[in-house]
Coordinates of N, CA, C and O in Angstrom, one line a residue:
M28 N 7.3 -50.0 -11.6 CA 6.0 -50.6 -11.2 C 5.6 -50.0 -9.9 O 4.4 -49.6 -9.7
K29 N 6.5 -49.9 -8.9 CA 6.1 -49.3 -7.6 C 5.7 -47.8 -7.8 O 4.8 -47.4 -7.1
K30 N 6.4 -47.2 -8.7 CA 6.1 -45.7 -8.9 C 4.7 -45.6 -9.4 O 3.9 -44.7 -8.9
Y31 N 4.2 -46.4 -10.3 CA 2.9 -46.3 -10.8 C 1.9 -46.7 -9.8 O 0.8 -46.1 -9.7
L32 N 2.2 -47.7 -9.0 CA 1.3 -48.1 -7.9 C 1.1 -46.9 -6.9 O 0.0 -46.6 -6.4
F33 N 2.3 -46.3 -6.6 CA 2.2 -45.1 -5.6 C 1.4 -44.0 -6.2 O 0.6 -43.4 -5.5
I34 N 1.6 -43.7 -7.5 CA 0.8 -42.6 -8.1 C -0.7 -42.9 -8.1 O -1.5 -42.1 -7.8
L35 N -1.0 -44.2 -8.4 CA -2.4 -44.6 -8.4 C -3.0 -44.5 -7.0 O -4.1 -44.0 -6.8
A36 N -2.3 -44.9 -6.0 CA -2.7 -44.8 -4.6 C -2.9 -43.4 -4.2 O -3.9 -43.0 -3.5
A37 N -2.0 -42.5 -4.5 CA -2.1 -41.1 -4.2 C -3.3 -40.5 -4.9 O -4.1 -39.7 -4.3
L38 N -3.6 -40.8 -6.1 CA -4.7 -40.3 -6.9 C -6.0 -40.8 -6.2 O -7.0 -40.0 -6.1
L39 N -6.1 -42.0 -5.8 CA -7.3 -42.6 -5.2 C -7.6 -41.9 -3.8 O -8.7 -41.5 -3.5
I40 N -6.5 -41.6 -3.1 CA -6.7 -40.9 -1.8 C -7.2 -39.5 -2.0 O -8.1 -39.1 -1.3
T41 N -6.6 -38.8 -3.0 CA -7.0 -37.5 -3.3 C -8.5 -37.4 -3.7 O -9.3 -36.6 -3.3
L42 N -8.9 -38.3 -4.6 CA -10.3 -38.4 -5.1 C -11.2 -38.7 -4.0 O -12.3 -38.1 -3.9
T43 N -10.8 -39.6 -3.1 CA -11.7 -40.0 -2.0 C -11.9 -38.8 -1.0 O -13.0 -38.5 -0.6
S44 N -10.9 -38.0 -0.8 CA -11.0 -36.9 0.1 C -11.9 -35.8 -0.5 O -12.7 -35.2 0.2
F45 N -11.8 -35.6 -1.8 CA -12.7 -34.6 -2.4 C -14.1 -35.1 -2.4 O -15.1 -34.3 -2.3
A46 N -14.3 -36.4 -2.6 CA -15.7 -37.0 -2.6 C -16.4 -36.8 -1.3 O -17.5 -36.5 -1.2
Q47 N -15.6 -36.9 -0.2 CA -16.2 -36.8 1.1 C -16.7 -35.3 1.4 O -17.7 -35.1 2.0
D48 N -15.9 -34.4 0.9 CA -16.3 -33.0 1.0 C -17.6 -32.7 0.2 O -18.4 -31.9 0.6
G49 N -17.8 -33.4 -0.9 CA -18.9 -33.2 -1.7 C -20.2 -33.7 -1.1 O -21.3 -33.5 -1.6
K50 N -20.2 -34.5 0.0 CA -21.3 -35.1 0.5 C -22.1 -34.2 1.4 O -23.2 -34.5 1.9
M51 N -21.6 -33.0 1.7 CA -22.4 -32.1 2.6 C -23.6 -31.5 1.8 O -23.5 -31.2 0.7
N52 N -24.7 -31.5 2.5 CA -25.9 -31.0 1.9 C -25.9 -29.4 2.0 O -25.0 -28.8 2.6
K53 N -26.9 -28.8 1.4 CA -26.9 -27.3 1.4 C -26.9 -26.7 2.8 O -26.2 -25.8 3.0
K54 N -27.7 -27.3 3.7 CA -27.8 -26.7 5.0 C -26.5 -26.9 5.7 O -26.0 -26.0 6.5
Q55 N -25.8 -28.0 5.6 CA -24.5 -28.2 6.2 C -23.5 -27.2 5.7 O -22.7 -26.7 6.5
K56 N -23.5 -27.0 4.4 CA -22.6 -26.0 3.8 C -22.8 -24.6 4.4 O -21.9 -23.9 4.8
K57 N -24.1 -24.2 4.5 CA -24.4 -22.9 5.0 C -24.0 -22.8 6.5 O -23.5 -21.8 6.9
A58 N -24.3 -23.8 7.2 CA -23.9 -23.8 8.7 C -22.4 -23.8 8.8 O -21.9 -23.1 9.7
K59 N -21.7 -24.5 8.0 CA -20.2 -24.5 8.0 C -19.7 -23.1 7.7 O -18.8 -22.6 8.4
H60 N -20.2 -22.4 6.7 CA -19.8 -21.1 6.3 C -20.1 -20.1 7.4 O -19.3 -19.2 7.7
F61 N -21.3 -20.3 8.0 CA -21.7 -19.4 9.1 C -20.8 -19.5 10.3 O -20.3 -18.5 10.8
S62 N -20.5 -20.8 10.7 CA -19.6 -21.0 11.8 C -18.2 -20.5 11.6 O -17.6 -19.9 12.5
E63 N -17.7 -20.7 10.4 CA -16.4 -20.1 10.0 C -16.3 -18.6 10.1 O -15.4 -18.0 10.6
A64 N -17.4 -18.0 9.6 CA -17.5 -16.5 9.6 C -17.5 -16.0 11.1 O -16.8 -15.0 11.4
L65 N -18.3 -16.6 11.9 CA -18.4 -16.2 13.3 C -17.1 -16.5 14.0 O -16.7 -15.7 14.9
A66 N -16.5 -17.6 13.7 CA -15.2 -18.0 14.3 C -14.1 -17.0 14.0 O -13.3 -16.6 14.8
E67 N -14.1 -16.5 12.7 CA -13.1 -15.5 12.3 C -13.4 -14.2 13.0 O -12.5 -13.6 13.5
K68 N -14.6 -13.8 13.1 CA -15.0 -12.5 13.7 C -14.7 -12.5 15.2 O -14.2 -11.5 15.8
Y69 N -15.0 -13.6 15.9 CA -14.8 -13.7 17.4 C -13.6 -14.5 17.8 O -13.5 -14.8 19.0
D70 N -12.8 -14.9 16.9 CA -11.5 -15.7 17.2 C -11.8 -16.9 18.1 O -11.3 -17.1 19.1
L71 N -12.8 -17.7 17.6 CA -13.2 -18.9 18.3 C -12.2 -20.1 18.0 O -11.7 -20.2 16.9
D72 N -12.1 -20.9 19.0 CA -11.3 -22.1 18.8 C -12.1 -23.2 18.1 O -13.3 -23.0 17.8
E73 N -11.5 -24.3 17.8 CA -12.1 -25.3 17.0 C -13.4 -25.9 17.7 O -14.4 -26.2 17.0
A74 N -13.3 -26.1 19.0 CA -14.4 -26.7 19.7 C -15.6 -25.8 19.7 O -16.8 -26.2 19.5
K75 N -15.4 -24.5 19.9 CA -16.5 -23.5 19.9 C -17.0 -23.3 18.4 O -18.2 -23.1 18.3
T76 N -16.2 -23.4 17.4 CA -16.6 -23.3 16.1 C -17.5 -24.5 15.7 O -18.6 -24.3 15.1
K77 N -17.2 -25.7 16.2 CA -18.0 -26.9 16.0 C -19.4 -26.7 16.7 O -20.4 -27.1 16.2
E78 N -19.3 -26.1 17.9 CA -20.6 -25.9 18.7 C -21.5 -24.9 17.9 O -22.7 -25.1 17.9
V79 N -20.9 -23.9 17.3 CA -21.6 -22.9 16.6 C -22.3 -23.6 15.3 O -23.4 -23.4 15.0
Y80 N -21.5 -24.4 14.7 CA -21.9 -25.2 13.5 C -23.2 -26.0 13.9 O -24.2 -26.0 13.2
E81 N -23.1 -26.8 15.0 CA -24.2 -27.6 15.4 C -25.4 -26.8 15.8 O -26.5 -27.2 15.4
L82 N -25.2 -25.7 16.4 CA -26.4 -24.8 16.8 C -27.1 -24.3 15.5 O -28.3 -24.4 15.4
K83 N -26.3 -23.8 14.6 CA -26.8 -23.3 13.3 C -27.5 -24.4 12.5 O -28.6 -24.1 12.0
L84 N -26.9 -25.5 12.5 CA -27.6 -26.6 11.7 C -28.9 -27.0 12.4 O -29.9 -27.3 11.7
T85 N -28.9 -27.1 13.7 CA -30.1 -27.4 14.4 C -31.2 -26.4 14.1 O -32.4 -26.7 13.9
Q86 N -30.8 -25.1 14.2 CA -31.8 -24.0 13.9 C -32.3 -24.2 12.5 O -33.5 -24.0 12.3
M87 N -31.5 -24.4 11.5 CA -31.9 -24.5 10.2 C -32.9 -25.7 10.0 O -33.9 -25.6 9.3
N88 N -32.6 -26.8 10.6 CA -33.4 -28.0 10.5 C -34.8 -27.8 11.1 O -35.8 -28.1 10.6
K89 N -34.8 -27.1 12.3 CA -36.1 -26.8 13.0 C -36.9 -25.8 12.1 O -38.1 -26.0 12.0
S90 N -36.3 -24.9 11.6 CA -37.0 -23.9 10.7 C -37.5 -24.6 9.5 O -38.6 -24.3 9.0
G91 N -36.8 -25.5 9.0 CA -37.3 -26.3 7.8 C -38.5 -27.1 8.2 O -39.5 -27.2 7.4
Q92 N -38.5 -27.7 9.3 CA -39.7 -28.5 9.8 C -40.9 -27.6 10.0 O -42.0 -28.0 9.6
I93 N -40.7 -26.4 10.5 CA -41.8 -25.5 10.7 C -42.3 -25.1 9.3 O -43.5 -25.0 9.1
A94 N -41.4 -24.8 8.3 CA -41.9 -24.4 7.0 C -42.7 -25.5 6.4 O -43.7 -25.3 5.7
K95 N -42.3 -26.8 6.6 CA -43.1 -27.9 6.0 C -44.5 -28.0 6.7 O -45.5 -28.2 6.0
K96 N -44.5 -27.7 8.0 CA -45.8 -27.8 8.7 C -46.7 -26.6 8.2 O -47.9 -26.8 8.0
K97 N -46.1 -25.5 7.9 CA -46.9 -24.3 7.4 C -47.4 -24.6 6.0 O -48.6 -24.3 5.7
K98 N -46.6 -25.2 5.2 CA -46.9 -25.5 3.8 C -48.1 -26.5 3.8 O -49.0 -26.4 2.9
S99 N -48.0 -27.5 4.7 CA -49.0 -28.5 4.7 C -50.3 -28.1 5.3 O -51.3 -28.8 5.3
G100 N -50.3 -26.9 6.0 CA -51.5 -26.4 6.6 C -51.7 -26.8 8.1 O -52.7 -26.6 8.7
E101 N -50.7 -27.5 8.6 CA -50.8 -28.0 10.0 C -50.8 -26.8 11.0 O -51.4 -26.8 12.1
I102 N -50.0 -25.7 10.6 CA -50.0 -24.5 11.4 C -50.2 -23.3 10.5 O -50.0 -23.3 9.3
T103 N -50.6 -22.2 11.2 CA -50.8 -21.0 10.4 C -49.5 -20.2 10.2 O -48.5 -20.5 10.8
V104 N -49.6 -19.2 9.4 CA -48.4 -18.4 9.1 C -47.9 -17.7 10.4 O -46.7 -17.6 10.7
E105 N -48.9 -17.2 11.2 CA -48.6 -16.5 12.4 C -47.9 -17.5 13.4 O -46.9 -17.1 14.1
E106 N -48.4 -18.7 13.5 CA -47.8 -19.7 14.4 C -46.4 -20.0 13.9 O -45.5 -20.2 14.8
A107 N -46.2 -20.1 12.6 CA -44.9 -20.4 12.1 C -43.9 -19.3 12.5 O -42.8 -19.5 12.9
K108 N -44.3 -18.0 12.3 CA -43.5 -16.9 12.6 C -43.1 -16.9 14.1 O -42.0 -16.7 14.5
A109 N -44.1 -17.2 15.0 CA -43.9 -17.2 16.4 C -42.9 -18.3 16.8 O -42.0 -18.1 17.6
Q110 N -43.0 -19.5 16.2 CA -42.1 -20.6 16.5 C -40.7 -20.3 16.0 O -39.7 -20.6 16.7
N111 N -40.6 -19.7 14.8 CA -39.3 -19.4 14.2 C -38.6 -18.3 15.1 O -37.4 -18.4 15.3
K112 N -39.4 -17.3 15.6 CA -38.9 -16.3 16.4 C -38.3 -16.9 17.7 O -37.2 -16.5 18.1
K113 N -39.0 -17.8 18.3 CA -38.6 -18.5 19.5 C -37.3 -19.2 19.3 O -36.3 -19.2 20.1
I114 N -37.2 -20.0 18.2 CA -36.0 -20.7 17.8 C -34.8 -19.8 17.6 O -33.7 -20.0 18.1
N115 N -35.0 -18.7 16.8 CA -34.0 -17.8 16.5 C -33.5 -17.1 17.8 O -32.3 -16.8 17.9
K116 N -34.4 -16.7 18.7 CA -34.0 -16.1 19.9 C -33.1 -17.0 20.8 O -32.1 -16.6 21.3
G117 N -33.5 -18.3 20.9 CA -32.7 -19.2 21.7 C -31.4 -19.4 21.1 O -30.4 -19.5 21.8
T118 N -31.3 -19.6 19.7 CA -30.0 -19.8 19.1 C -29.2 -18.6 19.2 O -28.0 -18.7 19.5
S119 N -29.7 -17.4 19.1 CA -29.0 -16.1 19.3 C -28.4 -16.0 20.6 O -27.2 -15.7 20.8
S120 N -29.1 -16.4 21.7 CA -28.6 -16.3 23.0 C -27.5 -17.3 23.2 O -26.5 -17.0 23.9
S121 N -27.6 -18.5 22.7 CA -26.6 -19.5 22.8 C -25.3 -19.1 22.1 O -24.2 -19.2 22.6
L122 N -25.5 -18.5 20.9 CA -24.3 -18.1 20.1 C -23.6 -16.9 20.8 O -22.4 -16.9 20.9
M123 N -24.4 -16.1 21.4 CA -23.9 -14.9 22.2 C -23.0 -15.4 23.3 O -21.9 -14.9 23.5
S124 N -23.4 -16.4 24.0 CA -22.6 -16.9 25.2 C -21.4 -17.6 24.7 O -20.3 -17.5 25.3
I125 N -21.5 -18.3 23.6 CA -20.3 -19.0 23.0 C -19.2 -18.0 22.6 O -18.1 -18.2 22.8
C126 N -19.7 -16.9 21.9 CA -18.8 -15.9 21.4 C -18.3 -15.0 22.5 O -17.3 -14.2 22.3
G127 N -19.0 -14.9 23.6 CA -18.5 -14.0 24.7 C -19.0 -12.6 24.4 O -18.4 -11.7 25.0
A128 N -20.0 -12.4 23.6 CA -20.5 -11.1 23.3 C -21.4 -10.6 24.5 O -22.0 -11.4 25.2
T129 N -21.4 -9.3 24.7 CA -22.2 -8.7 25.8 C -23.3 -7.8 25.3 O -24.4 -7.7 26.0
D130 N -23.2 -7.2 24.2 CA -24.2 -6.3 23.6 C -25.1 -7.0 22.7 O -24.7 -7.3 21.6
K131 N -26.3 -7.3 23.2 CA -27.2 -8.2 22.4 C -27.6 -7.6 21.1 O -27.7 -8.2 20.1
K132 N -27.9 -6.3 21.1 CA -28.3 -5.6 19.9 C -27.3 -5.6 18.8 O -27.5 -5.9 17.7
A133 N -26.0 -5.3 19.2 CA -24.9 -5.3 18.3 C -24.6 -6.7 17.8 O -24.4 -6.9 16.6
F134 N -24.7 -7.7 18.7 CA -24.4 -9.0 18.3 C -25.5 -9.5 17.3 O -25.1 -10.1 16.2
N135 N -26.7 -9.2 17.5 CA -27.8 -9.6 16.6 C -27.6 -8.9 15.2 O -27.9 -9.5 14.2
A136 N -27.2 -7.7 15.2 CA -26.9 -7.0 14.0 C -25.8 -7.7 13.2 O -25.8 -7.8 12.0
E137 N -24.8 -8.1 13.9 CA -23.6 -8.8 13.3 C -24.1 -10.2 12.7 O -23.7 -10.6 11.6
L138 N -25.0 -10.9 13.5 CA -25.5 -12.2 13.0 C -26.3 -11.9 11.7 O -26.2 -12.7 10.7
K139 N -27.1 -10.9 11.7 CA -27.9 -10.6 10.5 C -27.0 -10.2 9.3 O -27.3 -10.7 8.2
A140 N -25.9 -9.5 9.6 CA -25.0 -9.2 8.5 C -24.3 -10.4 7.9 O -24.2 -10.6 6.7
I141 N -23.9 -11.3 8.8 CA -23.3 -12.6 8.4 C -24.3 -13.4 7.6 O -23.9 -13.9 6.5
N142 N -25.5 -13.5 8.1 CA -26.5 -14.3 7.3 C -26.8 -13.7 6.0 O -26.9 -14.4 5.0
Q143 N -26.8 -12.3 5.9 CA -27.1 -11.7 4.6 C -25.9 -11.9 3.6 O -26.1 -12.1 2.5
E144 N -24.7 -11.8 4.2 CA -23.5 -12.1 3.3 C -23.5 -13.5 2.7 O -23.3 -13.7 1.6
L145 N -23.9 -14.5 3.6 CA -24.0 -15.9 3.1 C -25.1 -16.0 2.1 O -25.0 -16.8 1.2
K146 N -26.2 -15.3 2.3 CA -27.3 -15.4 1.4 C -26.9 -14.9 0.0 O -27.3 -15.5 -1.0
N147 N -26.2 -13.8 0.0 CA -25.8 -13.2 -1.2 C -24.7 -14.0 -1.9 O -24.6 -14.0 -3.1
A148 N -23.9 -14.7 -1.1 CA -22.8 -15.5 -1.7 C -23.3 -16.7 -2.4 O -22.6 -17.3 -3.2
H149 N -24.4 -17.3 -1.9 CA -24.9 -18.5 -2.5 C -26.0 -18.3 -3.3 O -26.9 -18.1 -3.7

């Protein structure tokens, strides 16, 4: 009887842990993959990887809000591009300091490559 109870408890714990992983939305998954890719490339510790994740998620959320405003007609296409450019530039600078990169042009090329890999993977 104890054996069956133990197996049932183990099964419930396993199912619960998988269910929690499934609660991530699309943006969270992309931000997680991005932060993991950057962490691998720049050998970041867990705290810096989490910081990268939060930055990327914030960037994606802000870009989504801008896209909604553009779609509803609150802002023009040019204004949306300018706002996205400003957000991306700020995020890039923050990521560069977290990763300890010094060559801005090369770092931005690496970010672009990582984003493209993630886009193709999903």
